[in-house]
Coordinates of N, CA and C in Angstrom, one line a residue:
X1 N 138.4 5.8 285.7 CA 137.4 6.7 285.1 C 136.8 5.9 283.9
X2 N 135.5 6.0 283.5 CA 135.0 5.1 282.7 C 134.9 5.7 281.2
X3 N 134.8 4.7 280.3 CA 134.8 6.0 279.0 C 133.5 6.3 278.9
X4 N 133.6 7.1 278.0 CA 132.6 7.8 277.1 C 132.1 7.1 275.7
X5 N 131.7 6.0 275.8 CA 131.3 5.1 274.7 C 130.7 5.8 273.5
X6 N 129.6 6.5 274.6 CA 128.8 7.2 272.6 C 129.4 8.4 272.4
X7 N 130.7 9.4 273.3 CA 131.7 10.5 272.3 C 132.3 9.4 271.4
X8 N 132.9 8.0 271.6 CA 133.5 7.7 270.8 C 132.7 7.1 269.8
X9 N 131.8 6.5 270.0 CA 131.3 6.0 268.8 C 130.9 7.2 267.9
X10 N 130.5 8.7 268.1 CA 130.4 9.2 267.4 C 131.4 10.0 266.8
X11 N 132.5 10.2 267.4 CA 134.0 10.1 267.0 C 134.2 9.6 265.8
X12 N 134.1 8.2 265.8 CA 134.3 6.9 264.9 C 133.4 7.3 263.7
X13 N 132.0 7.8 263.8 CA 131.4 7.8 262.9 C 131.4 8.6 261.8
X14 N 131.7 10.1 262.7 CA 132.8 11.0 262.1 C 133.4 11.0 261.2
X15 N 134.6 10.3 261.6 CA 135.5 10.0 260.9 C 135.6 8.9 259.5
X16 N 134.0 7.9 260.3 CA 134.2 7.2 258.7 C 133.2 7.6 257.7
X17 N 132.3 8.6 258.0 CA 131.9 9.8 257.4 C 132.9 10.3 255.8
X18 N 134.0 10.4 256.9 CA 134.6 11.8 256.0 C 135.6 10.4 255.2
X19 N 136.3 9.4 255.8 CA 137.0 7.8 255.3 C 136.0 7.8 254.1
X20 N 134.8 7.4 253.8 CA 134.3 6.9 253.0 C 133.1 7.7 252.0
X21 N 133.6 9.1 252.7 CA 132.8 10.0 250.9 C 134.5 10.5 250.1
X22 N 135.8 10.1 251.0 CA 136.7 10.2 250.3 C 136.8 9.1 249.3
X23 N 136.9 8.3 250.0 CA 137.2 7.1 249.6 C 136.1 5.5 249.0
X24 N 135.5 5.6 249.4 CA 134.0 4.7 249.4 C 134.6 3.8 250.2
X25 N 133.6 2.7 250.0 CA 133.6 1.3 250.8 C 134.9 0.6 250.4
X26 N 135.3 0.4 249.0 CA 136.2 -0.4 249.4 C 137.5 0.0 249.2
X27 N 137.7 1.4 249.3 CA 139.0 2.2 249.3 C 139.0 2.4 251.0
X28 N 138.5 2.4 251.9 CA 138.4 3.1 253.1 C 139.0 2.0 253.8
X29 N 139.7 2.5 254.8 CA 140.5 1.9 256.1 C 140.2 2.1 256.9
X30 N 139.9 1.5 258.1 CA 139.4 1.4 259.4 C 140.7 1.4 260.2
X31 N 141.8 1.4 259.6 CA 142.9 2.0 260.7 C 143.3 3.3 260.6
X32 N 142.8 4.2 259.2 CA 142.6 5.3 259.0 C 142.1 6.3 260.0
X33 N 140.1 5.6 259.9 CA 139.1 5.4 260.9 C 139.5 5.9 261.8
X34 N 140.3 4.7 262.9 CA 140.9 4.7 264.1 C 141.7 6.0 264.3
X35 N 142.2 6.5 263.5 CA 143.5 7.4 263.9 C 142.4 8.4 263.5
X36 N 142.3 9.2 262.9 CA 141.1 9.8 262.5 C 140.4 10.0 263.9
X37 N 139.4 9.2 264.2 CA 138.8 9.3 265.4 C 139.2 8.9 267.1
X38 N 140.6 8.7 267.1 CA 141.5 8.6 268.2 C 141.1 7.6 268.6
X39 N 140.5 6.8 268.6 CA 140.1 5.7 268.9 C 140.9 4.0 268.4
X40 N 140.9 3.2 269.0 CA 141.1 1.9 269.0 C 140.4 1.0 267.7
X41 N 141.3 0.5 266.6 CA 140.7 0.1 265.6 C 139.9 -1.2 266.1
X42 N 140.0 -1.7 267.7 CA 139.2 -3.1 267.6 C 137.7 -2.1 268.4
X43 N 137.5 -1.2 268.4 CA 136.5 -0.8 269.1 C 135.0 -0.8 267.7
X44 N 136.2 -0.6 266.6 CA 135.2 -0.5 265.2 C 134.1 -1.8 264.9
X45 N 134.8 -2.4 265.4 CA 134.7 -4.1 265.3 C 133.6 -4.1 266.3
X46 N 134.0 -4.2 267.4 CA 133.1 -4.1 268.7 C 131.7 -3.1 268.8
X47 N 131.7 -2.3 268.3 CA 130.5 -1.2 267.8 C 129.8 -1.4 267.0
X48 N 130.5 -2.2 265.5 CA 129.9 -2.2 264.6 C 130.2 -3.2 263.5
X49 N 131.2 -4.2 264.0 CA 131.1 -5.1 263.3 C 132.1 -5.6 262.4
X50 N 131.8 -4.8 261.3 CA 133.1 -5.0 259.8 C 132.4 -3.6 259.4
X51 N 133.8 -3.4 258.4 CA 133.3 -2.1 257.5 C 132.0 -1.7 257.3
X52 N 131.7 -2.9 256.2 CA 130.5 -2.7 255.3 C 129.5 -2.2 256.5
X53 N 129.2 -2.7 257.5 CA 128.3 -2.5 258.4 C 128.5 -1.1 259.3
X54 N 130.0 -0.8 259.2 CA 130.3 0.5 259.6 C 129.8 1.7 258.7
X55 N 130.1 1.3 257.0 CA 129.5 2.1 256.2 C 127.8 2.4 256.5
X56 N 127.3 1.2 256.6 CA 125.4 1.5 256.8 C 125.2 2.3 258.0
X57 N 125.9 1.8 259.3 CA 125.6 3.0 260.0 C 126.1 4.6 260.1
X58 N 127.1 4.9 259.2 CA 127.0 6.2 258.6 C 126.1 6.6 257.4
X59 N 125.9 5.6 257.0 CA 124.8 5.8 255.6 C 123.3 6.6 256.7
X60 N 123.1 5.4 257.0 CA 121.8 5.7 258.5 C 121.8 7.0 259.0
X61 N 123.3 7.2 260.0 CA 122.6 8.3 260.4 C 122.9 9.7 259.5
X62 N 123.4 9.6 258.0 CA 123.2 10.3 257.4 C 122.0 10.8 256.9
X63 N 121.4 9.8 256.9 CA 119.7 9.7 256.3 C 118.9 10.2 257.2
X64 N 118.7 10.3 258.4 CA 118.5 10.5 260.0 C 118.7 11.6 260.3
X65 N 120.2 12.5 260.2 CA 120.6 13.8 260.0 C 119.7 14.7 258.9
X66 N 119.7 13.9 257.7 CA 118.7 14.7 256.8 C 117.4 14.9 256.8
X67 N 116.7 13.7 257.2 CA 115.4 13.8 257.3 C 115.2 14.9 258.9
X68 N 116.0 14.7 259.4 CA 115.5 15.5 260.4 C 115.6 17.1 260.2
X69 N 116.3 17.1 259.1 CA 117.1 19.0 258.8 C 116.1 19.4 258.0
X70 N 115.9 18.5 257.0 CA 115.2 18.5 255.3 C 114.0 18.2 255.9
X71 N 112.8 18.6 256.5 CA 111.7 17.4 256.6 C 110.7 17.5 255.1
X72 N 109.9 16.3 254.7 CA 109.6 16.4 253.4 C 108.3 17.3 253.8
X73 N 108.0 18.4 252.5 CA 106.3 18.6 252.6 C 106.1 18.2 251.1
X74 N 105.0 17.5 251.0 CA 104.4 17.4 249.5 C 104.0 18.5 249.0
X75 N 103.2 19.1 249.7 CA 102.9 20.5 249.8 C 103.9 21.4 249.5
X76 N 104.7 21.8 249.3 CA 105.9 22.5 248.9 C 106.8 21.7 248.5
X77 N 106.9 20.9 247.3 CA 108.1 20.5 247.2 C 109.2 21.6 246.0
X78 N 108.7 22.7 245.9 CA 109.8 24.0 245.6 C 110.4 23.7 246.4
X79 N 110.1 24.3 248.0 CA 110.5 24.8 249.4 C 111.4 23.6 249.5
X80 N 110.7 22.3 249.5 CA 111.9 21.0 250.1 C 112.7 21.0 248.9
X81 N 112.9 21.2 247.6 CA 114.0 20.9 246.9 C 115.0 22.4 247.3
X82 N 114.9 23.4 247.4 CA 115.7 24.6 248.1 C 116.4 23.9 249.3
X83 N 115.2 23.5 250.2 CA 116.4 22.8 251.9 C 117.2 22.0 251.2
X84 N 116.8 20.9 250.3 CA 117.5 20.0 250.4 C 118.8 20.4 249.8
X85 N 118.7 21.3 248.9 CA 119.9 22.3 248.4 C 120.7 22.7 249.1
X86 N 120.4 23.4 249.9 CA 121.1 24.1 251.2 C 121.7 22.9 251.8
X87 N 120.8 21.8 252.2 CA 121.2 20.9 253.4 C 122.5 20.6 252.3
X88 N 122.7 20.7 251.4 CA 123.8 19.4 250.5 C 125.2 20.5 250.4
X89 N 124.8 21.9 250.0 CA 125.7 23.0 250.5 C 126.6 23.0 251.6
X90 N 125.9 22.8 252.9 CA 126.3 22.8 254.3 C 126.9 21.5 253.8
X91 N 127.0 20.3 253.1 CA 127.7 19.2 253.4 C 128.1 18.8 252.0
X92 N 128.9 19.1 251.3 CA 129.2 18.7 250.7 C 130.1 17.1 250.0
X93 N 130.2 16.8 251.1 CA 131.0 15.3 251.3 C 129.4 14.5 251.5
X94 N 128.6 14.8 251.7 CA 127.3 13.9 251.6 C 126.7 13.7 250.2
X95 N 126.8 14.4 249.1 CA 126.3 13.6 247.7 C 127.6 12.6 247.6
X96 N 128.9 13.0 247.9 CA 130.1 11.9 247.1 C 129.7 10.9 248.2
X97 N 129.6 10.7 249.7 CA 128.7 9.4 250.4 C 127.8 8.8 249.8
X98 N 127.0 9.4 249.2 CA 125.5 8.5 248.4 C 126.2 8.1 246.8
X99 N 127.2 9.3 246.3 CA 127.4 8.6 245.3 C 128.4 7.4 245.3
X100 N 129.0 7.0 246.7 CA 129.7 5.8 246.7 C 128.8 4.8 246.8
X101 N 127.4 5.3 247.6 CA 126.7 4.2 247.9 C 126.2 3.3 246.8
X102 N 125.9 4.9 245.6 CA 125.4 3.7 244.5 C 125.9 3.0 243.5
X103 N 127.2 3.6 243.9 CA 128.3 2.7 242.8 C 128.5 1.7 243.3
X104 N 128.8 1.3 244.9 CA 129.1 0.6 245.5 C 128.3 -0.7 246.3
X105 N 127.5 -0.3 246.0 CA 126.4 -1.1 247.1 C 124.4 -0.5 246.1
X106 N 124.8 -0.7 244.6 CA 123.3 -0.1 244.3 C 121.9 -1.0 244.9
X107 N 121.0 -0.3 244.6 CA 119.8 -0.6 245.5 C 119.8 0.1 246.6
X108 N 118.4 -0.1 247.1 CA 118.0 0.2 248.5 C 117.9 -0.5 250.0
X109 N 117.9 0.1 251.2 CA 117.7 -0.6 251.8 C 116.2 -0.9 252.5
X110 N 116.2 -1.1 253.2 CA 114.7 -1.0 253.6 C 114.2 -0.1 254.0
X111 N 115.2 0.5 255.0 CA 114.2 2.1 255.1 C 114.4 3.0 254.4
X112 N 115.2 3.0 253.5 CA 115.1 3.4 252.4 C 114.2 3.4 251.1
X113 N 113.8 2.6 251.2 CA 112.8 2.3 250.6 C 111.3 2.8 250.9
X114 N 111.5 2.3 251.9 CA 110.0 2.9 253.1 C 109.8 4.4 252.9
X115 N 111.0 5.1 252.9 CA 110.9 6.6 253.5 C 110.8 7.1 251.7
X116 N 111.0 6.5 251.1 CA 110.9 6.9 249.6 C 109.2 6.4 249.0
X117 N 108.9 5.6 249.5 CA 107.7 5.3 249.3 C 106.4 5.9 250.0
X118 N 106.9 6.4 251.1 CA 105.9 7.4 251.8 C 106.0 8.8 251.3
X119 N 106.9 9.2 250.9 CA 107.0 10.2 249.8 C 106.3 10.5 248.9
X120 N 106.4 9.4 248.1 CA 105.8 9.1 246.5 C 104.0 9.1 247.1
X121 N 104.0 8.6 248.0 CA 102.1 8.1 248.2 C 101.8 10.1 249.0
X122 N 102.5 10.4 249.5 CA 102.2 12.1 250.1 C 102.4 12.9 248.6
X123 N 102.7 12.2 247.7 CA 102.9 13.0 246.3 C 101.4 12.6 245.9
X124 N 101.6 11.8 245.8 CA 100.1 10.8 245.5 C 98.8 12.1 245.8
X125 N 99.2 11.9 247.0 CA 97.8 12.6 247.6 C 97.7 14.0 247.2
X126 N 99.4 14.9 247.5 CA 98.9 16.3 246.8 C 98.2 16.4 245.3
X127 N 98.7 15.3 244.9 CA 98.2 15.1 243.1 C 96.7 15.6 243.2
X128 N 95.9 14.2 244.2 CA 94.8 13.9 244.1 C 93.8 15.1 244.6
X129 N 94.7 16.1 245.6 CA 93.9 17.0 246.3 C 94.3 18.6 245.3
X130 N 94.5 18.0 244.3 CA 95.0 19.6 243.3 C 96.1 20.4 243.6
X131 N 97.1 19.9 244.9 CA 98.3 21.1 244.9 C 99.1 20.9 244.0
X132 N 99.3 19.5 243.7 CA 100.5 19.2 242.5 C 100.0 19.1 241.3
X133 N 100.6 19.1 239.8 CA 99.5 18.8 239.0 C 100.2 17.5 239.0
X134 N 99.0 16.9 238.3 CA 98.7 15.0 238.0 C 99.0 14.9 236.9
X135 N 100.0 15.4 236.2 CA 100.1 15.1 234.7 C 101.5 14.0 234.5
X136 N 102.1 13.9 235.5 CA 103.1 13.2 235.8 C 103.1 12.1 237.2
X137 N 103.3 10.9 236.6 CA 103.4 10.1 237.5 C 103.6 10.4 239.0
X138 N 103.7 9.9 240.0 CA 104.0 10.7 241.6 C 105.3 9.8 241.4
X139 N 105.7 9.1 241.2 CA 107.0 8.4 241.3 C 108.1 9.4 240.5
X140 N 107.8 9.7 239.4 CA 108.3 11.0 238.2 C 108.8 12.0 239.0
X141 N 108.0 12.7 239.4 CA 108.0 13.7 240.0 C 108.7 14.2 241.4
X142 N 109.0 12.5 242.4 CA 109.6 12.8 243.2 C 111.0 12.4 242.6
X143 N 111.2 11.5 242.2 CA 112.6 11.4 241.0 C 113.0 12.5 240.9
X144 N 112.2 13.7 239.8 CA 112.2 14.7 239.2 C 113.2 15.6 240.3
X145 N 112.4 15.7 241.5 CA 112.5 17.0 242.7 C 114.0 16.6 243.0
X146 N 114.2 14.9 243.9 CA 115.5 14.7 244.1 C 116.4 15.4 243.3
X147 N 116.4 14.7 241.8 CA 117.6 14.8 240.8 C 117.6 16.2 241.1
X148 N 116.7 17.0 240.6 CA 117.4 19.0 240.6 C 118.0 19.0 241.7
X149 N 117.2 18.5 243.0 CA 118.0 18.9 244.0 C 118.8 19.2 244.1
X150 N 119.6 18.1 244.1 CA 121.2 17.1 243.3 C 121.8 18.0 242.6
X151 N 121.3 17.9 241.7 CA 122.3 18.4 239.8 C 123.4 18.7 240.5
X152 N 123.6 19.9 240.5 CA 124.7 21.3 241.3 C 126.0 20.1 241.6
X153 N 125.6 19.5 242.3 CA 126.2 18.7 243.6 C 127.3 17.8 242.3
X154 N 126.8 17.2 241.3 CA 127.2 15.9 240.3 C 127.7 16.5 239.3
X155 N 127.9 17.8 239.3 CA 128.0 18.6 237.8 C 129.8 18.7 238.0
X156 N 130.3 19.1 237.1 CA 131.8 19.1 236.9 C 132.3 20.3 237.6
X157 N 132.9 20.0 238.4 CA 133.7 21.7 239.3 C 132.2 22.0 240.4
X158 N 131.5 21.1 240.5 CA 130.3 21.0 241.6 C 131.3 20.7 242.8
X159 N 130.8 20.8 244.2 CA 131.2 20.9 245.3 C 131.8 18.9 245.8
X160 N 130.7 18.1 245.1 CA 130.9 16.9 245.5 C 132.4 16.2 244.6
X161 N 132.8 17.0 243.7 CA 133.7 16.6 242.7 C 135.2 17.0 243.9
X162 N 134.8 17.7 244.8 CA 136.3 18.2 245.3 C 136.2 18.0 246.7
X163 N 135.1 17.4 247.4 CA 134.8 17.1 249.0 C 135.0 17.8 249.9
X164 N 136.0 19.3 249.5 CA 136.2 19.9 250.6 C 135.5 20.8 250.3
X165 N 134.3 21.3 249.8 CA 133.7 22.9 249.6 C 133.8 23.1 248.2
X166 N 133.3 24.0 248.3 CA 133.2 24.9 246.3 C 133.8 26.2 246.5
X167 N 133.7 26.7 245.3 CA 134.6 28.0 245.3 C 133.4 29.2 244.9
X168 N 132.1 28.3 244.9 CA 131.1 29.1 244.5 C 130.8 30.4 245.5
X169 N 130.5 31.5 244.8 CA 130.2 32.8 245.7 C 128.8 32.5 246.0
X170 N 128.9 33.4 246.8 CA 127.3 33.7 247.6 C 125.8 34.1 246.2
X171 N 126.8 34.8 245.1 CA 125.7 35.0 244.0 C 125.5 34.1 243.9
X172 N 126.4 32.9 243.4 CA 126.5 31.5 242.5 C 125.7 31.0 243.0
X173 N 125.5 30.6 244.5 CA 124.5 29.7 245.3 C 123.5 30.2 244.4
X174 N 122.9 31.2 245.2 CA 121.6 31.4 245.2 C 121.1 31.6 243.8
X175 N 121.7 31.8 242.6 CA 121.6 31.8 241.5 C 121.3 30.2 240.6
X176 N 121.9 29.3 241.6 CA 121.7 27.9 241.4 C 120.8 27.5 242.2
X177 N 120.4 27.8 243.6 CA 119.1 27.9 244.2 C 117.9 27.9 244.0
X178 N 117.9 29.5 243.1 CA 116.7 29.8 242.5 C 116.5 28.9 241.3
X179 N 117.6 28.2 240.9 CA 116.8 27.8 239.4 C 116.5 26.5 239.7
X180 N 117.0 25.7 241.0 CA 116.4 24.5 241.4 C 114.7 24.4 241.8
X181 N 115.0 25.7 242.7 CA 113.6 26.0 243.2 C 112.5 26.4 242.2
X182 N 112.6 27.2 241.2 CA 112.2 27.4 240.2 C 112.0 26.2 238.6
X183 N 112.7 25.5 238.6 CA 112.3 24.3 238.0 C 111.2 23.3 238.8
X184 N 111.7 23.2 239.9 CA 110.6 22.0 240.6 C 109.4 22.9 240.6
X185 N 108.8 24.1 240.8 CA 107.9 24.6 241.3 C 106.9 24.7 239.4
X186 N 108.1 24.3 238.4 CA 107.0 24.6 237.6 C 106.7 23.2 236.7
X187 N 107.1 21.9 237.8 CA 107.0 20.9 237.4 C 106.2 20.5 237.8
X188 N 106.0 21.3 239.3 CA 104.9 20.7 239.9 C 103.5 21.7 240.2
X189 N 103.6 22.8 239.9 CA 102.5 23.5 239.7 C 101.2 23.3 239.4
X190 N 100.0 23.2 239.8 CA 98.7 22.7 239.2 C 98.9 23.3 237.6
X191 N 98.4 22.7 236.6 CA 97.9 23.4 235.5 C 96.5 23.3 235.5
X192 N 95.9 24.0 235.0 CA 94.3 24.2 234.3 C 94.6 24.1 233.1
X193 N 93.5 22.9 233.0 CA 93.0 21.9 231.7 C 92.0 22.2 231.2

């Protein structure tokens, strides 16, 4: 019977998912990995190389999972700082992943970069076409949207401080919700000058 290559590699990815927003890059074990994901620790190797490279491709399709959940509108970016809220709720082990990334590995990668810079230039343009106001840089402003996004997530007794979930009630979200969505929306609001 032949295997199933991509259940396991996504098995594996799984698992070093959850390996390395516990632990980061260089706390994380790939024999952990292996057990974790039932799989064969030389298959890690075989798939993907070494760690570090095992980390980028969970970084990747973490980025890939979100862009595809989260899509950006310039045009709303109230609306996208609320998904991206939500999307970080539903995952809570995904800010402590980016926050290993940047302790661990700071900078960008390339498409990271890329996908951040088509952002800022779609900021750009709502500026120029009057949805956003222009009183703040387009770079500022998408900075601005991320961080609120976030906050929640990095704050003390926040969800990413304990990896497994929050204890927050259903008021609590949406009461942290609204004030995310409600600060970006009045950062970015046209003003009349």
């Amino acid at each position: 019977m032949a295997r199933d290559s991509s259940a396991t590699k996504a098995r594996l990815l799984d698992a070093a998912f959850a390996e390395f927003a516990a632990y980061g890059i260089a706390g994380a074990r790939v024999d952990r990995v292996a057990d974790a994901a039932q799989a064969n620790k030389r298959l890690i190797y075989v798939y993907y190389g070494n760690k570090e490279q095992l980390f980028d491709a969970v970084l990747q399709r973490a980025l890939e999972t979100g862009s595809e959940s989260v899509p950006f509108d310039a045009g709303d970016l109230a609306g996208y700082a609320g998904a991206v809220f939500d999307h970080l709720v539903e995952r809570p082990s995904l800010m402590r992943l980016v926050l290993w990334k940047q302790l661990e590995r700071p900078g960008s990668t390339d498409a990271e970069a890329a996908s951040y810079a088509g952002k800022v230039e779609a900021v750009r343009q709502a500026q120029e076409s009057g949805r956003i106001d222009a009183g703040m840089d387009a770079v500022d402003v998408l900075t601005l949207v991320v961080g609120l996004s976030q906050a929640w997530f990095g704050a003390v007794g926040g969800p990413a401080a304990g990896g497994t979930g929050t204890g927050w009630t259903p008021e609590l979200l949406a009461r942290h919700r609204a004030a995310v969505v409600e600060s970006v929306r009045r950062i970015t609001a046209p003003h009349r000058r």
